[in-house]
Each structure stands twice: as C-alpha cells, then as structure tokens.
Amino acid sequence: MLLTTLREEVLEANLELVRRGLVLYTFGNVSGIDRGEGLVAIKPSGVPYDELTPAQIVISDLSGKIVDGNLRPSSDLPTHLELYKHFASIGGVAHTHSEFATAWAQAETPIPCYGTTHADSFHGAIPVTDRLSSSEIAGDYELETGTAICRKFSNIDPMSIPGVLVAGHAPFCWGPTAAEAAHNAVILEYVAKMASHTLSINAESRPLTRELHDKHFLRKHGRNAYYGQVKTQ
Ligand SMILES: [Zn+2]
C-alpha cells in the first residue's frame, strides 16, 4: 500500500472534522500531499466517515490519475489538485460545508476580522471568490472552482490567509499538513460563527485595528514569532 503514513494522517484529519461537528453525513473532504512523490491522498467519495479505513484513502497524482485505490476519489479532487499546483507551500486541503462559514459563503460576504481569535490564524478578512460563469459551471466545474480560488489569491499569500469562501458554495482551507488544514477549517468555522454573533449584537461593529490584527498574527506566524513554546530540534 502506497504512502501508509500519509493515508493515516489524511484519515485522521477527516475524522477530526467529524469530531468537531463540521460535517453532515458525507459532506466534506480532506487531502494531503507528498511533495517528494508528487502524490495526493484524499478521502473516497461518499463513504461514511465511521467506515473509513486507511486502505480506502485514494492516491492520485497531480494530473488526477489514480495510482492506488479501488474507490472513486472525492469529486472535489480537481479543486484540491489545483490548490496544490498553485500554492507551493501547502501540504493539506480541507473542504467542509460547516454551518456558519457556509452561510457567509452563501451571503458572498468576506468575513471581517472582528477579534484576535480571527487575527491569530488569518492575516486579513476571509475572502470570497467570484461566482463561476455559466461556461465554468458547465465545463470542468471542480477544476474551475480551484481556479477561482487561485485567482482570488493572486495577490494574497495563501499561508497568511489559509482559507477562502467559495461564492454560493462553502469554505476551503489549507495548511502545511492535512491536520493543519483541518485545524484551520475548525478555526474558520468558529471565526465565522463569532462574526455572525458580533454583528447580531451590534450591526455597526468595527473590524480590529490593523495594529492589533498584525500584532496577533505576527506574534504567532511572523519571522519573530514568540507565541507558544520554543521548538527544539
Ligand atoms: Zn462542497
């Protein structure tokens, strides 16, 4: 069996979305990539999460050719592949239809940064893609979804804002690993929920100041990050 460890990581990241309440039935999918091999491991399509095993995780190359596995991959595979091809630093992608993030995607409204919880993980508002055109929907729809995301990030570092709302659809998140992509999906859902609550309390709520936003993101992710424990290696 190819890529045993990556299969297990991807399975675990998929299950994390279920544990955190981000997934209804079989909605959602997480993948991970082995950059050395150029191979992607992704959840199979339509298999219930409580029946998933590492052997069922499907292995694809970057062109979408299945190189190991008997099941069909998630139908969103072409979106994942497009992100891996354009975002060289990412190692995992997570897609959910989690309630609050999906509501913002449906409202086609970027999520402003109202607090430090958002700023700790996302260095800016969570962007929304443009709508897909009729020909994009009729054509290679899942690939075009990936293209729309990459277009939105043409001037954004994907590692500084590791997630996006696809207009009328739902969020996609990513990270250095499958586990971190799932983690970012969980944080995005929490941020979307709190932004909704914030606006329901005060519709005139103001986004965080740039200074506080920068402070929180950069103390965790900047070159001189100092949040957490010193890594020893
Ligand atoms: Zn979807």
XYZ file of N, CA and C and ligand atoms in Angstrom:
700
model
N 0.851 -1.199 0.000
C 0.000 0.000 0.000
C 0.886 1.248 0.000
N 0.625 2.120 -0.949
C 1.439 3.337 -1.076
C 1.157 4.334 0.054
N 2.192 5.009 0.522
C 2.041 6.182 1.404
C 1.200 5.895 2.652
N 1.594 4.880 3.398
C 0.817 4.455 4.570
C 0.638 5.583 5.585
N 1.718 6.292 5.875
C 1.646 7.346 6.896
C 0.744 8.486 6.437
N 0.891 8.895 5.178
C 0.058 9.993 4.659
C -1.426 9.586 4.677
N -1.714 8.329 4.316
C -3.099 7.835 4.364
C -3.660 7.972 5.778
N -2.851 7.597 6.762
C -3.326 7.658 8.150
C -3.536 9.110 8.582
N -2.630 9.993 8.175
C -2.776 11.423 8.513
C -4.051 11.997 7.894
N -4.295 11.623 6.643
C -5.475 12.150 5.934
C -6.758 11.588 6.551
N -6.744 10.310 6.894
C -7.911 9.711 7.554
C -8.186 10.439 8.867
N -7.137 10.621 9.662
C -7.283 11.277 10.971
C -7.804 12.706 10.810
N -7.321 13.431 9.813
C -7.770 14.820 9.590
C -9.240 14.849 9.171
N -9.669 13.867 8.378
C -11.086 13.776 8.014
C -11.948 13.524 9.251
N -11.469 12.629 10.122
C -12.238 12.303 11.333
C -12.290 13.487 12.292
N -11.243 14.298 12.286
C -11.223 15.486 13.149
C -12.383 16.433 12.793
N -12.677 16.554 11.505
C -13.795 17.411 11.090
C -15.125 16.891 11.637
N -15.255 15.569 11.691
C -16.476 14.967 12.236
C -16.548 15.229 13.737
N -15.418 14.977 14.430
C -15.392 15.177 15.889
C -15.747 16.605 16.259
N -15.353 17.572 15.426
C -15.594 18.989 15.731
C -16.941 19.489 15.210
N -17.734 18.576 14.651
C -19.089 18.947 14.241
C -19.153 19.756 12.954
N -18.135 19.639 12.099
C -18.132 20.409 10.860
C -18.754 19.673 9.683
N -19.111 18.406 9.906
C -19.504 17.577 8.769
C -20.889 16.971 8.983
N -21.720 17.057 7.979
C -23.035 16.420 7.969
C -22.951 15.253 6.976
N -23.387 14.077 7.395
C -23.325 12.883 6.534
C -21.931 12.734 5.906
N -21.840 12.717 4.561
C -20.518 12.513 3.947
C -19.973 13.806 3.347
N -20.590 14.953 3.678
C -20.080 16.230 3.151
C -18.648 16.455 3.656
N -17.854 17.062 2.827
C -16.522 17.450 3.266
C -15.466 16.452 2.859
N -14.251 16.934 2.766
C -13.136 16.067 2.408
C -11.823 16.745 2.739
N -10.876 15.930 3.175
C -9.522 16.423 3.450
C -8.556 15.599 2.612
N -7.503 16.275 2.129
C -6.432 15.582 1.413
C -5.095 16.034 1.968
N -4.064 15.283 1.617
C -2.694 15.662 1.955
C -1.805 15.303 0.785
N -0.656 15.979 0.692
C 0.239 15.705 -0.447
C 1.622 15.288 0.039
N 2.212 14.337 -0.686
C 3.628 14.017 -0.526
C 4.338 14.744 -1.661
N 4.977 15.875 -1.348
C 5.599 16.699 -2.402
C 6.743 15.963 -3.093
N 7.454 15.126 -2.325
C 8.573 14.384 -2.914
C 8.095 13.446 -4.008
N 7.009 12.749 -3.743
C 6.457 11.781 -4.711
C 5.523 12.448 -5.712
N 5.034 13.652 -5.381
C 4.042 14.309 -6.236
C 2.704 13.583 -6.207
N 2.375 12.990 -5.052
C 1.132 12.217 -4.933
C 0.238 12.775 -3.834
N -1.061 12.714 -4.089
C -2.060 13.269 -3.173
C -2.922 12.129 -2.634
N -3.170 12.167 -1.320
C -4.070 11.192 -0.677
C -5.346 11.920 -0.311
N -6.498 11.374 -0.699
C -7.767 12.056 -0.468
C -8.853 11.052 -0.082
N -9.831 11.546 0.650
C -10.982 10.743 1.067
C -11.714 10.214 -0.176
N -12.195 8.973 -0.106
C -13.001 8.475 -1.222
C -14.367 9.163 -1.228
N -15.041 9.114 -2.343
C -16.339 9.777 -2.499
C -17.447 8.972 -1.820
N -18.224 9.645 -0.980
C -19.468 9.063 -0.483
C -19.355 7.932 0.527
N -18.161 7.681 1.070
C -18.020 6.624 2.081
C -18.273 7.231 3.461
N -19.174 6.623 4.262
C -19.431 7.169 5.605
C -18.139 7.231 6.428
N -18.002 8.302 7.189
C -16.767 8.518 7.944
C -16.470 7.387 8.924
N -17.541 6.834 9.543
C -17.287 5.804 10.566
C -16.885 4.462 9.951
N -16.883 4.402 8.622
C -16.435 3.162 7.966
C -15.085 3.339 7.278
N -14.554 4.560 7.314
C -13.314 4.848 6.573
C -12.118 4.104 7.167
N -11.301 3.539 6.289
C -10.044 2.913 6.721
C -8.908 3.517 5.891
N -7.660 3.418 6.385
C -6.531 3.963 5.599
C -6.475 3.371 4.189
N -6.835 2.101 4.041
C -6.751 1.454 2.719
C -7.737 2.066 1.729
N -8.799 2.680 2.244
C -9.806 3.277 1.344
C -9.412 4.663 0.863
N -8.420 5.269 1.502
C -7.962 6.584 1.052
C -7.378 6.420 -0.352
N -7.747 7.312 -1.250
C -7.364 7.175 -2.662
C -6.097 7.992 -2.930
N -5.177 7.402 -3.683
C -3.926 8.099 -4.029
C -3.976 8.493 -5.513
N -3.739 9.792 -5.735
C -3.804 10.343 -7.101
C -2.495 11.077 -7.391
N -2.144 11.154 -8.671
C -1.040 12.059 -8.995
C -1.627 13.452 -9.252
N -0.754 14.418 -9.561
C -1.219 15.808 -9.671
C -2.055 16.058 -10.924
N -2.070 15.085 -11.833
C -2.932 15.250 -13.009
C -4.300 14.624 -12.776
N -4.512 13.979 -11.607
C -5.800 13.378 -11.299
C -5.869 11.897 -11.628
N -4.750 11.335 -12.071
C -4.717 9.893 -12.377
C -4.600 9.118 -11.057
N -5.504 8.154 -10.865
C -5.482 7.352 -9.638
C -4.347 6.335 -9.742
N -3.437 6.371 -8.764
C -2.303 5.451 -8.824
C -2.416 4.336 -7.782
N -3.319 4.510 -6.808
C -3.545 3.438 -5.834
C -4.923 3.625 -5.199
N -5.692 2.544 -5.142
C -7.017 2.614 -4.522
C -8.079 2.088 -5.465
N -9.093 1.437 -4.870
C -10.176 0.846 -5.671
C -11.412 1.719 -5.712
N -11.474 2.726 -4.848
C -12.670 3.554 -4.772
C -12.477 4.830 -5.577
N -13.599 5.472 -5.914
C -13.501 6.768 -6.591
C -13.106 7.826 -5.577
N -12.248 8.766 -5.961
C -11.864 9.823 -5.020
C -13.017 10.800 -4.824
N -12.926 11.621 -3.798
C -13.874 12.718 -3.628
C -14.021 13.474 -4.944
N -15.246 13.862 -5.267
C -15.466 14.561 -6.541
C -14.773 15.927 -6.561
N -14.374 16.422 -5.383
C -13.669 17.710 -5.324
C -12.163 17.581 -5.569
N -11.689 16.374 -5.891
C -10.248 16.193 -6.112
C -9.642 17.243 -7.042
N -10.280 17.570 -8.199
C -9.643 18.563 -9.089
C -9.451 19.934 -8.431
N -10.339 20.290 -7.487
C -10.149 21.554 -6.762
C -8.896 21.452 -5.890
N -8.773 20.347 -5.163
C -7.594 20.143 -4.307
C -6.308 20.198 -5.141
N -6.326 19.515 -6.290
C -5.110 19.455 -7.121
C -4.715 20.844 -7.611
N -5.714 21.633 -7.970
C -5.430 22.991 -8.448
C -4.745 23.806 -7.339
N -5.207 23.629 -6.118
C -4.595 24.358 -4.999
C -3.161 23.877 -4.767
N -2.927 22.559 -4.828
C -1.556 22.064 -4.639
C -0.617 22.577 -5.722
N -1.136 22.704 -6.944
C -0.276 23.150 -8.056
C 0.087 24.626 -7.916
N -0.835 25.429 -7.397
C -0.591 26.871 -7.342
C -0.033 27.359 -6.017
N -0.338 26.666 -4.934
C 0.147 27.077 -3.614
C 1.258 26.102 -3.205
N 2.508 26.460 -3.573
C 3.613 25.508 -3.424
C 3.897 25.140 -1.973
N 3.503 26.010 -1.036
C 3.878 25.752 0.357
C 2.848 24.932 1.132
N 1.714 24.601 0.530
C 0.706 23.887 1.307
C 0.901 22.375 1.222
N 0.499 21.693 2.315
C 0.631 20.232 2.342
C -0.697 19.529 2.589
N -1.744 20.306 2.830
C -3.062 19.704 3.077
C -4.174 20.658 2.710
N -5.322 20.102 2.316
C -6.514 20.900 1.958
C -7.726 20.285 2.660
N -8.573 21.139 3.216
C -9.798 20.666 3.887
C -10.989 21.439 3.345
N -12.035 20.699 2.978
C -13.261 21.320 2.479
C -14.422 20.845 3.337
N -15.214 21.782 3.838
C -16.407 21.410 4.597
C -17.583 22.251 4.120
N -18.772 21.877 4.590
C -19.948 22.733 4.433
C -20.390 23.158 5.828
N -19.418 23.514 6.671
C -19.730 23.871 8.064
C -20.675 25.068 8.089
N -21.544 25.065 9.082
C -22.739 25.917 9.070
C -22.473 27.415 8.877
N -21.662 27.986 9.752
C -21.526 29.446 9.707
C -20.635 29.910 8.552
N -19.546 29.204 8.312
C -18.677 29.597 7.191
C -19.438 29.472 5.873
N -20.263 28.438 5.758
C -21.059 28.263 4.541
C -22.097 29.376 4.402
N -22.676 29.796 5.532
C -23.654 30.902 5.469
C -22.987 32.174 4.921
N -21.755 32.449 5.356
C -21.037 33.629 4.828
C -20.717 33.449 3.343
N -20.384 32.212 2.947
C -20.108 31.942 1.517
C -21.368 32.165 0.688
N -22.504 31.751 1.248
C -23.772 31.926 0.541
C -24.165 33.401 0.469
N -23.795 34.144 1.515
C -24.076 35.585 1.517
C -23.057 36.339 0.657
N -22.042 35.609 0.165
C -20.973 36.189 -0.668
C -20.368 37.415 0.011
N -20.114 37.266 1.309
C -19.589 38.364 2.114
C -18.287 37.939 2.775
N -17.189 38.666 2.539
C -15.936 38.341 3.224
C -16.134 38.480 4.739
N -15.447 37.654 5.514
C -15.585 37.743 6.974
C -14.552 38.733 7.500
N -15.008 39.895 7.988
C -14.050 40.864 8.529
C -13.422 40.319 9.803
N -12.266 40.836 10.131
C -11.602 40.405 11.368
C -12.118 41.256 12.525
N -13.017 40.689 13.313
C -13.583 41.444 14.435
C -12.830 41.217 15.738
N -11.910 40.236 15.777
C -11.248 39.977 17.053
C -9.954 39.204 16.894
N -9.267 39.032 18.007
C -7.935 38.425 17.952
C -7.993 36.930 17.646
N -9.134 36.280 17.891
C -9.246 34.854 17.540
C -9.050 34.690 16.032
N -9.670 35.594 15.289
C -9.513 35.612 13.831
C -8.063 35.976 13.476
N -7.560 37.028 14.116
C -6.219 37.543 13.776
C -5.116 36.531 14.091
N -5.346 35.653 15.073
C -4.336 34.653 15.411
C -4.057 33.699 14.252
N -5.054 33.463 13.398
C -4.896 32.468 12.334
C -4.988 33.017 10.916
N -5.649 34.164 10.752
C -5.872 34.701 9.399
C -5.434 36.162 9.370
N -4.487 36.475 8.500
C -3.930 37.837 8.451
C -4.718 38.691 7.456
N -6.001 38.880 7.753
C -6.871 39.671 6.887
C -8.273 39.082 6.911
N -9.184 39.773 6.234
C -10.545 39.237 6.104
C -10.495 37.932 5.315
N -11.451 37.036 5.585
C -11.534 35.796 4.791
C -12.210 36.153 3.473
N -11.487 36.014 2.357
C -12.057 36.460 1.072
C -13.122 35.514 0.511
N -13.897 36.058 -0.406
C -14.905 35.266 -1.133
C -14.500 35.251 -2.603
N -14.625 34.115 -3.238
C -14.310 34.039 -4.678
C -15.393 34.759 -5.476
N -15.077 35.024 -6.716
C -16.115 35.473 -7.648
C -17.018 34.279 -7.952
N -18.231 34.570 -8.418
C -19.101 33.494 -8.889
C -18.496 32.842 -10.125
N -18.738 31.558 -10.285
C -18.297 30.911 -11.522
C -19.237 31.311 -12.651
N -18.674 31.434 -13.847
C -19.509 31.764 -15.011
C -20.276 30.516 -15.459
N -21.257 30.721 -16.326
C -22.037 29.580 -16.836
C -21.139 28.561 -17.515
N -20.166 29.056 -18.304
C -19.305 28.106 -19.020
C -18.376 27.372 -18.052
N -17.973 28.041 -16.960
C -17.134 27.360 -15.961
C -17.937 26.271 -15.241
N -19.207 26.558 -14.987
C -20.061 25.569 -14.309
C -20.342 24.390 -15.245
N -20.574 24.701 -16.519
C -20.869 23.640 -17.493
C -19.618 22.852 -17.866
N -18.459 23.469 -17.698
C -17.205 22.826 -18.094
C -16.654 21.951 -16.982
N -15.370 22.127 -16.684
C -14.719 21.315 -15.651
C -14.944 22.009 -14.305
N -16.141 21.816 -13.768
C -16.636 22.607 -12.637
C -15.699 22.586 -11.415
N -15.248 21.398 -11.004
C -14.427 21.315 -9.789
C -13.066 21.962 -10.022
N -12.498 21.784 -11.214
C -11.232 22.446 -11.544
C -11.411 23.959 -11.554
N -12.514 24.427 -12.118
C -12.772 25.872 -12.200
C -12.973 26.468 -10.801
N -13.508 25.666 -9.889
C -13.620 26.128 -8.502
C -12.230 26.416 -7.950
N -11.295 25.513 -8.226
C -9.907 25.729 -7.797
C -9.301 26.951 -8.472
N -9.587 27.109 -9.754
C -9.061 28.259 -10.499
C -9.589 29.565 -9.906
N -10.882 29.567 -9.542
C -11.477 30.780 -8.952
C -10.800 31.118 -7.620
N -10.467 30.087 -6.848
C -9.773 30.325 -5.569
C -8.384 30.913 -5.847
N -7.656 30.308 -6.778
C -6.293 30.781 -7.079
C -6.311 32.205 -7.612
N -7.314 32.537 -8.426
C -7.458 33.915 -8.930
C -7.616 34.886 -7.767
N -8.431 34.497 -6.797
C -8.671 35.367 -5.640
C -7.384 35.594 -4.847
N -6.480 34.607 -4.890
C -5.236 34.694 -4.116
C -4.053 35.161 -4.963
N -4.321 35.768 -6.122
C -3.199 36.194 -6.964
C -2.323 37.224 -6.253
N -2.915 37.992 -5.327
C -2.125 38.976 -4.578
C -2.138 38.715 -3.072
N -2.473 37.495 -2.692
C -2.522 37.156 -1.260
C -1.620 35.947 -1.025
N -0.825 35.988 0.046
C -0.016 34.827 0.418
C -0.961 33.790 1.040
N -1.088 32.613 0.413
C -2.048 31.627 0.948
C -1.699 31.154 2.357
N -0.447 31.324 2.779
C -0.113 30.913 4.137
C -0.492 31.979 5.164
N -0.761 33.192 4.722
C -1.168 34.227 5.681
C -2.690 34.232 5.849
N -3.399 33.768 4.830
C -4.858 33.606 4.954
C -5.179 32.200 4.431
N -5.110 31.202 5.345
C -5.212 29.808 4.877
C -6.650 29.321 4.706
N -7.475 30.122 4.048
C -8.843 29.693 3.803
C -9.580 30.697 2.949
N -10.665 30.228 2.349
C -11.445 31.064 1.432
C -12.898 30.604 1.462
N -13.799 31.505 1.111
C -15.206 31.141 0.952
C -15.492 31.085 -0.541
N -15.941 29.955 -1.032
C -16.309 29.857 -2.444
C -17.757 30.330 -2.575
N -17.962 31.353 -3.395
C -19.271 32.012 -3.503
C -20.389 31.005 -3.758
N -21.419 31.058 -2.925
C -22.572 30.190 -3.102
C -22.312 28.728 -2.787
N -21.152 28.425 -2.250
C -20.789 27.029 -2.004
C -20.391 26.858 -0.533
N -19.131 26.986 -0.215
C -18.680 26.681 1.142
C -17.177 26.992 1.240
N -16.596 26.826 2.436
C -15.160 27.133 2.574
C -14.233 26.017 2.092
N -13.051 26.431 1.672
C -11.886 25.552 1.522
C -10.787 26.140 2.403
N -10.086 25.285 3.128
C -8.949 25.727 3.940
C -7.745 24.886 3.569
N -6.584 25.347 3.977
C -5.357 24.595 3.715
C -4.357 24.881 4.812
N -3.209 24.177 4.745
C -2.171 24.366 5.744
C -0.962 23.539 5.361
N 0.096 23.574 6.195
C 1.315 22.823 5.877
C 1.089 21.308 5.852
N 0.072 20.826 6.584
C -0.243 19.392 6.611
C -1.762 19.228 6.538
N -2.206 17.975 6.340
C -3.651 17.691 6.342
C -4.252 18.060 7.697
N -3.526 17.734 8.780
C -4.032 18.037 10.129
C -4.208 19.542 10.304
N -3.245 20.314 9.824
C -3.340 21.775 9.987
C -4.410 22.381 9.079
N -4.644 21.769 7.932
C -5.748 22.220 7.075
C -7.080 22.014 7.794
N -7.246 20.840 8.428
C -8.471 20.559 9.184
C -8.585 21.523 10.368
N -7.463 21.760 11.037
C -7.448 22.702 12.170
C -7.927 24.085 11.696
N -7.428 24.531 10.554
C -7.838 25.852 10.046
C -9.316 25.874 9.673
N -9.848 24.739 9.218
C -11.285 24.668 8.906
C -12.116 24.819 10.178
N -11.611 24.231 11.269
C -12.312 24.332 12.558
C -12.259 25.778 13.055
N -11.094 26.402 12.959
C -10.958 27.798 13.415
C -11.819 28.717 12.542
N -11.807 28.481 11.233
C -12.621 29.327 10.342
C -14.103 29.244 10.720
N -14.582 28.046 11.016
C -15.991 27.905 11.404
C -16.269 28.693 12.688
N -15.350 28.622 13.630
C -15.518 29.340 14.899
C -15.503 30.858 14.673
N -14.592 31.302 13.827
C -14.478 32.730 13.497
C -15.752 33.222 12.778
N -16.260 32.395 11.865
C -17.476 32.764 11.124
C -18.665 32.858 12.073
N -18.719 31.922 13.025
C -19.815 31.911 13.996
C -19.747 33.162 14.881
N -18.548 33.483 15.344
C -18.424 34.655 16.223
C -18.660 35.955 15.468
N -18.269 36.012 14.203
C -18.537 37.225 13.409
C -20.041 37.411 13.264
N -20.767 36.296 13.064
C -22.233 36.375 12.966
C -22.818 36.881 14.277
N -22.349 36.324 15.391
C -22.836 36.770 16.709
C -22.503 38.246 16.933
N -21.286 38.643 16.570
C -20.846 40.029 16.770
C -21.788 40.985 16.042
N -22.108 40.643 14.801
C -22.984 41.510 14.014
C -24.428 41.480 14.531
N -24.831 40.356 15.129
C -26.199 40.303 15.660
C -26.312 41.158 16.919
N -25.223 41.305 17.668
C -25.229 42.160 18.859
C -25.153 43.627 18.449
N -24.279 43.896 17.483
C -24.113 45.274 17.014
C -23.777 45.258 15.524
N -24.750 45.609 14.718
C -24.560 45.565 13.255
C -23.520 46.576 12.789
N -23.168 47.518 13.663
C -22.155 48.527 13.308
C -20.777 48.160 13.864
N -20.601 46.923 14.318
C -19.300 46.525 14.893
C -18.174 46.829 13.922
N -17.053 47.282 14.471
C -15.921 47.659 13.611
C -14.869 46.556 13.607
N -14.211 46.343 12.469
C -13.096 45.386 12.446
C -11.986 45.826 13.394
N -11.159 44.865 13.766
C -9.988 45.139 14.604
C -9.101 46.191 13.937
N -8.384 46.951 14.724
C -7.411 47.876 14.122
C -6.311 47.057 13.446
N -5.695 47.652 12.445
C -4.586 46.981 11.740
C -3.468 46.604 12.725
N -3.215 47.498 13.686
C -2.118 47.261 14.640
C -2.363 45.990 15.463
N -3.584 45.852 15.980
C -3.876 44.681 16.822
C -3.956 43.408 15.973
N -4.493 43.559 14.765
C -4.558 42.416 13.851
C -3.136 41.920 13.557
N -2.256 42.838 13.171
C -0.860 42.470 12.875
C -0.186 41.853 14.098
N -0.399 42.493 15.250
C 0.242 42.023 16.485
C -0.073 40.549 16.716
N -1.356 40.199 16.637
C -1.761 38.826 16.951
C -1.317 37.830 15.900
N -1.413 38.198 14.614
C -0.988 37.239 13.590
C 0.525 37.042 13.650
N 1.245 38.141 13.747
C 2.702 38.050 13.622
C 3.373 37.471 14.866
N 2.767 37.604 16.042
C 3.404 37.008 17.224
C 3.321 35.486 17.150
N 2.392 34.977 16.320
C 2.264 33.525 16.146
C 2.947 33.022 14.875
N 2.907 33.848 13.811
C 3.354 33.354 12.499
C 4.470 34.173 11.873
N 4.798 35.332 12.442
C 5.801 36.192 11.817
C 7.207 35.631 11.978
N 8.152 36.342 11.374
C 9.547 35.898 11.432
C 10.046 35.869 12.877
N 9.522 36.787 13.691
C 9.945 36.851 15.086
C 8.851 36.341 16.025
N 8.130 35.303 15.574
C 7.026 34.760 16.375
C 7.531 34.346 17.753
N 6.715 34.621 18.768
C 7.134 34.255 20.124
C 6.028 33.561 20.913
N 4.877 33.282 20.249
C 3.769 32.623 20.923
C 4.086 31.136 21.094
N 3.692 30.547 22.216
C 3.890 29.109 22.444
C 5.285 28.812 22.941
N 5.678 27.538 22.870
C 6.969 27.111 23.409
C 8.026 27.120 22.295
N 9.261 27.303 22.728
C 10.370 27.286 21.763
C 10.501 25.877 21.199
N 10.585 25.760 19.876
C 10.725 24.432 19.256
C 12.168 23.953 19.395
N 12.355 22.744 19.854
C 13.716 22.191 19.925
C 13.838 21.138 18.844
N 14.865 21.217 18.084
C 15.098 20.186 17.062
C 16.566 20.106 16.716
Zn -18.649 21.305 -1.327
